[in-house]
PDB file of C-alpha atoms in Angstrom:
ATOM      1  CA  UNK F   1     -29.272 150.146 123.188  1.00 77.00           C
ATOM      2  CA  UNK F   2     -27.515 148.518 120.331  1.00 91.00           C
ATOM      3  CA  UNK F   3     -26.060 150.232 117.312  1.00 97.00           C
ATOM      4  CA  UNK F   4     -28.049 149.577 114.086  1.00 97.00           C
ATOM      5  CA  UNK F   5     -27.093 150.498 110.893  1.00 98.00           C
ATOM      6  CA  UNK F   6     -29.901 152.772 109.083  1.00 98.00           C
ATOM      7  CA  UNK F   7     -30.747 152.340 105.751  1.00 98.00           C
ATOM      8  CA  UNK F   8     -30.194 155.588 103.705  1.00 98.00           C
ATOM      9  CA  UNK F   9     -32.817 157.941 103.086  1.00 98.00           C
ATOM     10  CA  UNK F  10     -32.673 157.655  99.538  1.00 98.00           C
ATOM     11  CA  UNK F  11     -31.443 155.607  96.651  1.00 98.00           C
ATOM     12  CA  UNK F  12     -27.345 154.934  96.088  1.00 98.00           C
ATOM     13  CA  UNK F  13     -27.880 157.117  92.689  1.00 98.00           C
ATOM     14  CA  UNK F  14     -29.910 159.905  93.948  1.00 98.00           C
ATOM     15  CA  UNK F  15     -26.992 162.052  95.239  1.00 98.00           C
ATOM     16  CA  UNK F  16     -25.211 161.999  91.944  1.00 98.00           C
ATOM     17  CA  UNK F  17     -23.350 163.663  90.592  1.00 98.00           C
ATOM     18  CA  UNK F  18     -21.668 165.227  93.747  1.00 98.00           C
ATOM     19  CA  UNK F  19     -21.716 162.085  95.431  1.00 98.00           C
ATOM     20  CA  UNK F  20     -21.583 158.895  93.969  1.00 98.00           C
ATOM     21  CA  UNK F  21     -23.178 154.975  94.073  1.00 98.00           C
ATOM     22  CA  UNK F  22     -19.887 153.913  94.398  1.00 98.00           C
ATOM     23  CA  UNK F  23     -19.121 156.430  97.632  1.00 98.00           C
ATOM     24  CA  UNK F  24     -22.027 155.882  99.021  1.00 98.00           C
ATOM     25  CA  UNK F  25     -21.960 151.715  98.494  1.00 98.00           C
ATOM     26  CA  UNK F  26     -18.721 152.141 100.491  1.00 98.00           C
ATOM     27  CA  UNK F  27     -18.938 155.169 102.649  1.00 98.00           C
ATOM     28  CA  UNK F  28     -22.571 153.492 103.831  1.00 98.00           C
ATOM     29  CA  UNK F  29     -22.518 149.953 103.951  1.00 98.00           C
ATOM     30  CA  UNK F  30     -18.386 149.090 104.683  1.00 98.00           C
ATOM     31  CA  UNK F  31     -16.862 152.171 106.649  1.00 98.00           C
ATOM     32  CA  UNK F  32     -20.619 152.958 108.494  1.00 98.00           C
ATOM     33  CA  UNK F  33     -21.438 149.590 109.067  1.00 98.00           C
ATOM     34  CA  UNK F  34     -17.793 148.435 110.597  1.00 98.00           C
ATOM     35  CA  UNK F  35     -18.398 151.628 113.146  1.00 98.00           C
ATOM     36  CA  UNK F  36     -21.551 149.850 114.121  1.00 98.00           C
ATOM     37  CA  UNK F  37     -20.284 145.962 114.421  1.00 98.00           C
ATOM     38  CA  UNK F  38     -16.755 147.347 115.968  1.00 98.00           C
ATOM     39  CA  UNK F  39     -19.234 149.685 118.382  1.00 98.00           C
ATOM     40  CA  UNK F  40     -21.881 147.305 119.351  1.00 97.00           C
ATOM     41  CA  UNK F  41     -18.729 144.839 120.607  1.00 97.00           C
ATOM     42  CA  UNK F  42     -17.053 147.569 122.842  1.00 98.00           C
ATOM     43  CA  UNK F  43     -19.718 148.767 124.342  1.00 98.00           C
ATOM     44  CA  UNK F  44     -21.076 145.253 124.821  1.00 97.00           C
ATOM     45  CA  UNK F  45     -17.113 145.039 126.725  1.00 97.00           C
ATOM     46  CA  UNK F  46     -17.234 147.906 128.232  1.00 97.00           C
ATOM     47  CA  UNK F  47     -20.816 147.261 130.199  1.00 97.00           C
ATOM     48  CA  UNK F  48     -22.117 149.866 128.535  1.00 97.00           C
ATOM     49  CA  UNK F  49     -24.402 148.811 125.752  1.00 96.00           C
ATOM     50  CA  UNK F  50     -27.970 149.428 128.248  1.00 96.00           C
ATOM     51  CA  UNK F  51     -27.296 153.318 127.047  1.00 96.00           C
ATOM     52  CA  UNK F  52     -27.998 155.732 124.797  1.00 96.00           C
ATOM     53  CA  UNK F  53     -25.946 156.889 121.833  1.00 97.00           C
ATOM     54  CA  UNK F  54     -25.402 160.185 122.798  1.00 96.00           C
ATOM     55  CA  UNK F  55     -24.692 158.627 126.336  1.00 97.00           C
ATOM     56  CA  UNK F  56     -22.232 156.167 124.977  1.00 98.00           C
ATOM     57  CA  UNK F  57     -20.524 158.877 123.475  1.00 98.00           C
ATOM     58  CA  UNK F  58     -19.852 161.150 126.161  1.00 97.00           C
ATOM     59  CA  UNK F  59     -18.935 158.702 128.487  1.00 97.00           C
ATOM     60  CA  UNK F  60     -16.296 156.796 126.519  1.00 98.00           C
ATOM     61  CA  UNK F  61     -14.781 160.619 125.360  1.00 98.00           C
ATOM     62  CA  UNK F  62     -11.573 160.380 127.342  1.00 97.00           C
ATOM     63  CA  UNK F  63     -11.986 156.909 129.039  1.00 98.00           C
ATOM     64  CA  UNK F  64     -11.826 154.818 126.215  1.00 98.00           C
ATOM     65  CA  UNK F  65     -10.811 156.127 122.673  1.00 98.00           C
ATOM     66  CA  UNK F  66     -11.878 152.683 121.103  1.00 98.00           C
ATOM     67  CA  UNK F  67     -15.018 152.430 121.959  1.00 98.00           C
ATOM     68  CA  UNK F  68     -15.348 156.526 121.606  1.00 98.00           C
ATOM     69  CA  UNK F  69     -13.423 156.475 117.724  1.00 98.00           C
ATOM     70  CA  UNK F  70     -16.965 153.888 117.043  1.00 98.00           C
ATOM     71  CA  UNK F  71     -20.164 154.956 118.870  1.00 98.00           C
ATOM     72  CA  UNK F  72     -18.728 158.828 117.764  1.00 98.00           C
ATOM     73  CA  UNK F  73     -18.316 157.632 113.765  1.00 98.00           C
ATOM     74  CA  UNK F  74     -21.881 155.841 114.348  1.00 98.00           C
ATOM     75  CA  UNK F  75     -23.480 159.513 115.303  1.00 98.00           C
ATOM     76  CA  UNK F  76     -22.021 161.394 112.997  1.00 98.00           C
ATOM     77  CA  UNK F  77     -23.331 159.208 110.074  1.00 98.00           C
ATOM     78  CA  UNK F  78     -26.414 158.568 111.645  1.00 98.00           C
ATOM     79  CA  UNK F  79     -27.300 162.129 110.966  1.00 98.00           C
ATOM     80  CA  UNK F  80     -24.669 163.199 107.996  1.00 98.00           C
ATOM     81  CA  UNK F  81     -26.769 161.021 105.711  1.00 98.00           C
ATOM     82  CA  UNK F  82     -30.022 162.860 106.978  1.00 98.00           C
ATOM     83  CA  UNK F  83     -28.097 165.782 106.260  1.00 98.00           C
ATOM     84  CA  UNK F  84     -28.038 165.440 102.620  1.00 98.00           C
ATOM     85  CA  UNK F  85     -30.469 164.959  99.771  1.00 98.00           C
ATOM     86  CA  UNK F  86     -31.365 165.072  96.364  1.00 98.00           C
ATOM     87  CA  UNK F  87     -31.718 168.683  95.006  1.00 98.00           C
ATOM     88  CA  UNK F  88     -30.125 170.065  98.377  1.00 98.00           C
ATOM     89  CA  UNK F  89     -28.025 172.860  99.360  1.00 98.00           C
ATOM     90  CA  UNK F  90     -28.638 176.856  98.295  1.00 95.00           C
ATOM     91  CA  UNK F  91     -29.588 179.322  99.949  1.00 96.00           C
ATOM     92  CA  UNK F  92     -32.948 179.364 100.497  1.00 94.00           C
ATOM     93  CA  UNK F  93     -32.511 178.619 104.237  1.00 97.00           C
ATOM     94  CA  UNK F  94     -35.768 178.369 106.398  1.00 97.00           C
ATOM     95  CA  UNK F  95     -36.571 181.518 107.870  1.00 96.00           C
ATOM     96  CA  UNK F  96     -35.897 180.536 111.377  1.00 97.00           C
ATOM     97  CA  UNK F  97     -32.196 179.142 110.585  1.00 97.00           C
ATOM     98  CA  UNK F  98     -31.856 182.145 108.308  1.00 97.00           C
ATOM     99  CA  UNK F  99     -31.968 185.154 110.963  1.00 98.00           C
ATOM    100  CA  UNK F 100     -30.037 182.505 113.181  1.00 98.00           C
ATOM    101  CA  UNK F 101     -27.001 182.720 110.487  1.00 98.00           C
ATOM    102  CA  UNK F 102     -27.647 186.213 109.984  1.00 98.00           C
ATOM    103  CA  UNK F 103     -26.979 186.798 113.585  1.00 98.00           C
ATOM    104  CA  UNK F 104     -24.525 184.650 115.003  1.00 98.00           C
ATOM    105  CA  UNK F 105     -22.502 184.544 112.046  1.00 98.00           C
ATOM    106  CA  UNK F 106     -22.760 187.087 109.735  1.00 98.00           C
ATOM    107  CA  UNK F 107     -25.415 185.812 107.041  1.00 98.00           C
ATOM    108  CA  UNK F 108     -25.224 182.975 104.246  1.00 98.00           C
ATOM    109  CA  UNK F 109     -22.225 184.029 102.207  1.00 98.00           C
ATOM    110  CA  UNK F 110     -20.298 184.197 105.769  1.00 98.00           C
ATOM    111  CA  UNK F 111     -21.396 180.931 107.284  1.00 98.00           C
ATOM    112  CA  UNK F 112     -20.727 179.044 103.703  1.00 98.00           C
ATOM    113  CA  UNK F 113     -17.172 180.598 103.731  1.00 98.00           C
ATOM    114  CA  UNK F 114     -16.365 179.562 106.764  1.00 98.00           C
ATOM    115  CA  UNK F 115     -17.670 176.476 106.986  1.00 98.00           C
ATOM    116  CA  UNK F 116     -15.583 175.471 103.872  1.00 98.00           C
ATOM    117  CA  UNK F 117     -12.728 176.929 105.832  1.00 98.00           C
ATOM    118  CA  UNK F 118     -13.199 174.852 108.598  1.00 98.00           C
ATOM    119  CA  UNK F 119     -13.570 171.805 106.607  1.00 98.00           C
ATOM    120  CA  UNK F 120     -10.389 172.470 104.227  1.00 98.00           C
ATOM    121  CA  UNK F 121      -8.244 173.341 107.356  1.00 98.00           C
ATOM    122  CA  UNK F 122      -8.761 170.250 109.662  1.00 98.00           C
ATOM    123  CA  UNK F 123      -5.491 168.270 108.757  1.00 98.00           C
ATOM    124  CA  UNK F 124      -6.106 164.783 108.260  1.00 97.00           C
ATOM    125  CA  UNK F 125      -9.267 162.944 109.119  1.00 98.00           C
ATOM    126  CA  UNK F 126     -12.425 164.818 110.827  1.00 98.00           C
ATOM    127  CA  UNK F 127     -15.295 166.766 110.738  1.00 98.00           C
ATOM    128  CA  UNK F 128     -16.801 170.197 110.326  1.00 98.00           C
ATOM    129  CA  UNK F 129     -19.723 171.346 112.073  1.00 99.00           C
ATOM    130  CA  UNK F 130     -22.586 173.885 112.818  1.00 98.00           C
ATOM    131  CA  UNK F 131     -23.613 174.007 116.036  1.00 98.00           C
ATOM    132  CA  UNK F 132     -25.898 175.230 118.996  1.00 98.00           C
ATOM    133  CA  UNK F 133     -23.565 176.399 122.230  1.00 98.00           C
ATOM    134  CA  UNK F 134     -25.502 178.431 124.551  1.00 96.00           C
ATOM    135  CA  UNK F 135     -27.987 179.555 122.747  1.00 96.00           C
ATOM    136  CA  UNK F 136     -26.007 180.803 119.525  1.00 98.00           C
ATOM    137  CA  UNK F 137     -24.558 179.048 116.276  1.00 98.00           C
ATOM    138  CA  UNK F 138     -20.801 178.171 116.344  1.00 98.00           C
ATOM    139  CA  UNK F 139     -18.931 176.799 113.345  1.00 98.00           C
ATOM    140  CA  UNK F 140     -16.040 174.620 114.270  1.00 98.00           C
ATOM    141  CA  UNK F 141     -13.846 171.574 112.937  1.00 98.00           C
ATOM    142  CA  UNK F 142     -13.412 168.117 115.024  1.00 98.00           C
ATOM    143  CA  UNK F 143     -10.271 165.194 114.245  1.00 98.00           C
ATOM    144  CA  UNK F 144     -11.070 161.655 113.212  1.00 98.00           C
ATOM    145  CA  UNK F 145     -14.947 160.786 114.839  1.00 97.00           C
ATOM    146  CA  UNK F 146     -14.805 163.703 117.218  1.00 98.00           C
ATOM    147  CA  UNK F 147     -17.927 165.565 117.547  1.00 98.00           C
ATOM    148  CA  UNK F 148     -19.319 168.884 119.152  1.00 98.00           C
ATOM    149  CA  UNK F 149     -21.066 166.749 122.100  1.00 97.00           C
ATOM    150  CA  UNK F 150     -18.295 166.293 124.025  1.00 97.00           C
ATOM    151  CA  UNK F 151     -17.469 170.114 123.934  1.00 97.00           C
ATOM    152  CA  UNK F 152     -20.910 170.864 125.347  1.00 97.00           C
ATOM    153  CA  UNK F 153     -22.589 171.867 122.226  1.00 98.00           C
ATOM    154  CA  UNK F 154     -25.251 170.369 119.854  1.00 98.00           C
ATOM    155  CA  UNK F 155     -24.437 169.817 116.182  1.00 98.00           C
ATOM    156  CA  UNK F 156     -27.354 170.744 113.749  1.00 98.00           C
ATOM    157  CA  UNK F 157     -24.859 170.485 110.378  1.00 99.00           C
ATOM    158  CA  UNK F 158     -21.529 167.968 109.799  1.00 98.00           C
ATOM    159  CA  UNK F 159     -19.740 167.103 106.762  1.00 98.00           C
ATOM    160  CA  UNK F 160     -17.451 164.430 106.960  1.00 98.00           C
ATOM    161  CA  UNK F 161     -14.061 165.100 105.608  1.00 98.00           C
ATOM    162  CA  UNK F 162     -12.593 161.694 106.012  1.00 98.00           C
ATOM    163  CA  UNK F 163     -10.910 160.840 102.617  1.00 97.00           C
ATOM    164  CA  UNK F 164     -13.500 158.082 102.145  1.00 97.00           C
ATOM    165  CA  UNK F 165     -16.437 160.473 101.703  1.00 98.00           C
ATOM    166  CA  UNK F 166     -15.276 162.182  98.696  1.00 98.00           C
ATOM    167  CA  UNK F 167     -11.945 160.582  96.938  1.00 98.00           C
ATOM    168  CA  UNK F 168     -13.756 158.434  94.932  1.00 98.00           C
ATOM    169  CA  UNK F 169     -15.770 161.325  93.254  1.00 98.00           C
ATOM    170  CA  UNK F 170     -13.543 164.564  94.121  1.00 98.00           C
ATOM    171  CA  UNK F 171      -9.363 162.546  94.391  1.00 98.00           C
ATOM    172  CA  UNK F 172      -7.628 164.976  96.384  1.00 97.00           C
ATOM    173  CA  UNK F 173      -9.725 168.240  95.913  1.00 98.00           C
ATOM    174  CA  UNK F 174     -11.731 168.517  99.319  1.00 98.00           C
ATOM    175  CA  UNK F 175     -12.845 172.099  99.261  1.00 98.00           C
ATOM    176  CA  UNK F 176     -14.691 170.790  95.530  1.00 98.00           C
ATOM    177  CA  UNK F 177     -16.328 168.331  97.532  1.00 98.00           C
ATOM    178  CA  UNK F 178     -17.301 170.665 100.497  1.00 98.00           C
ATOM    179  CA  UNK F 179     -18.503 173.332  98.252  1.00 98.00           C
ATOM    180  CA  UNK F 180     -20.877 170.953  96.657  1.00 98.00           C
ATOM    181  CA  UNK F 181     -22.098 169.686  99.718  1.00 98.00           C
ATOM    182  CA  UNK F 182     -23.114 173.181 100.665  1.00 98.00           C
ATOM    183  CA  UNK F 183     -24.574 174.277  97.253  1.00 98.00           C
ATOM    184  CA  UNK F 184     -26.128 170.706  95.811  1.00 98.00           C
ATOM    185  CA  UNK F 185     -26.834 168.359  99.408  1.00 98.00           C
ATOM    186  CA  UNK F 186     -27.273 169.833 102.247  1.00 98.00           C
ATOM    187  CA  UNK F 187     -31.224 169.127 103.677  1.00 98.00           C
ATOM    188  CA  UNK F 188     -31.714 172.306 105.596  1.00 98.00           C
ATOM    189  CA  UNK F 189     -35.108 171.067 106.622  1.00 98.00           C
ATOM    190  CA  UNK F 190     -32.900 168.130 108.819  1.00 98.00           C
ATOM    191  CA  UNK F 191     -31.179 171.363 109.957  1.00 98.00           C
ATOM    192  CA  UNK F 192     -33.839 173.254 110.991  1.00 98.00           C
ATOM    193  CA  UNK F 193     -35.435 170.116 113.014  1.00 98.00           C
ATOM    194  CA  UNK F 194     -32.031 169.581 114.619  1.00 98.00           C
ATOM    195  CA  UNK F 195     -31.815 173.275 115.698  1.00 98.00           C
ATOM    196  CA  UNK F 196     -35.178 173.681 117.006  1.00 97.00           C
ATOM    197  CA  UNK F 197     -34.527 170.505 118.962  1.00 97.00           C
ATOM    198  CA  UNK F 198     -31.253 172.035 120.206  1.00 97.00           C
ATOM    199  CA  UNK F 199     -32.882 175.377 121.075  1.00 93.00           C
ATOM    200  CA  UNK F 200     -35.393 174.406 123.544  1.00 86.00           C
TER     201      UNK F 200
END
């Protein structure tokens, strides 16, 4: 199926001030959109454009990074935008996702520490995540479009650490950005959906 390019969820202003217009102008519609022309072309090439997504991914992991480095960037956006919205973040967590974190990884305060630890510590381009791996939550940290669907798990939570996401709005200072992604944008509610959906 072909790569589309998904309008955002919300207005270019409504994110401010932790994440601008002007980030989102070119985060969304330059660096998201060339993942989606760049992917739609390679897998077009590489016969595979009759799949799925998450198909597309896993099958071009390790075969061919091209095509992978696009339909993997594509994924992760499709849901990082989803995973952010206006008056997001804290931590009143739905109840469900709550005793999850409490369980697997040692309550709120835990899981936001580490998460910013994982975020702050992957050198260079990449990802954070929270995930589902056999049956428990996992935090871990991916390079460049990397995500945890090639390492047999199922993402519920990503923040993008590429500079482009936050060096308009933060320069240099990523664990600013990451803690305001926790505190002021994350939309647990697209968390819980995503871990119910990855708990079944």
């Amino acid at each position: 199926m072909a790569f589309e390019l998904p309008n955002l969820p919300y207005d270019y202003d409504a994110l401010a001030p932790y994440m601008s217009r002007e980030t989102l102008e070119y985060h969304h519609d330059k660096h998201h959109l060339a993942y989606v022309t760049n992917g739609n072309k390679l897998a077009e090439e590489a016969g595979l454009a009759d799949l799925s997504l998450e198909e597309v991914v896993k099958k071009s992991y390790g075969t061919n990074q091209p095509l992978f480095n696009n339909a993997g960037q594509h994924y992760n956006h499709i849901h990082f935008w989803k995973w952010m919205k206006k008056g997001g973040g804290g931590t009143s967590l739905p109840g469900k996702l709550d005793a999850a974190i409490k369980s697997d990884l040692g309550g709120y305060d835990k899981f936001r520490a580490d998460f910013i630890a994982a975020g702050t510590g992957q050198f260079g381009s990449g990802w954070a995540w929270l995930s589902v791996k056999n049956g428990k939550l996992e935090i871990s940290k991916t390079p460049n479009g990397e995500n945890p669907l090639v390492h047999g798990a199922s993402p519920i939570l990503g923040v993008d650490v590429w500079e482009h996401s936050y060096y308009i709005d933060y320069r240099n200072a990523r664990p600013k950005y990451l803690e305001a992604f926790i505190d002021s944008l994350i939309n647990w509610d697209y968390v819980l959906e995503m871990y119910e959906a990855a708990s079944k």
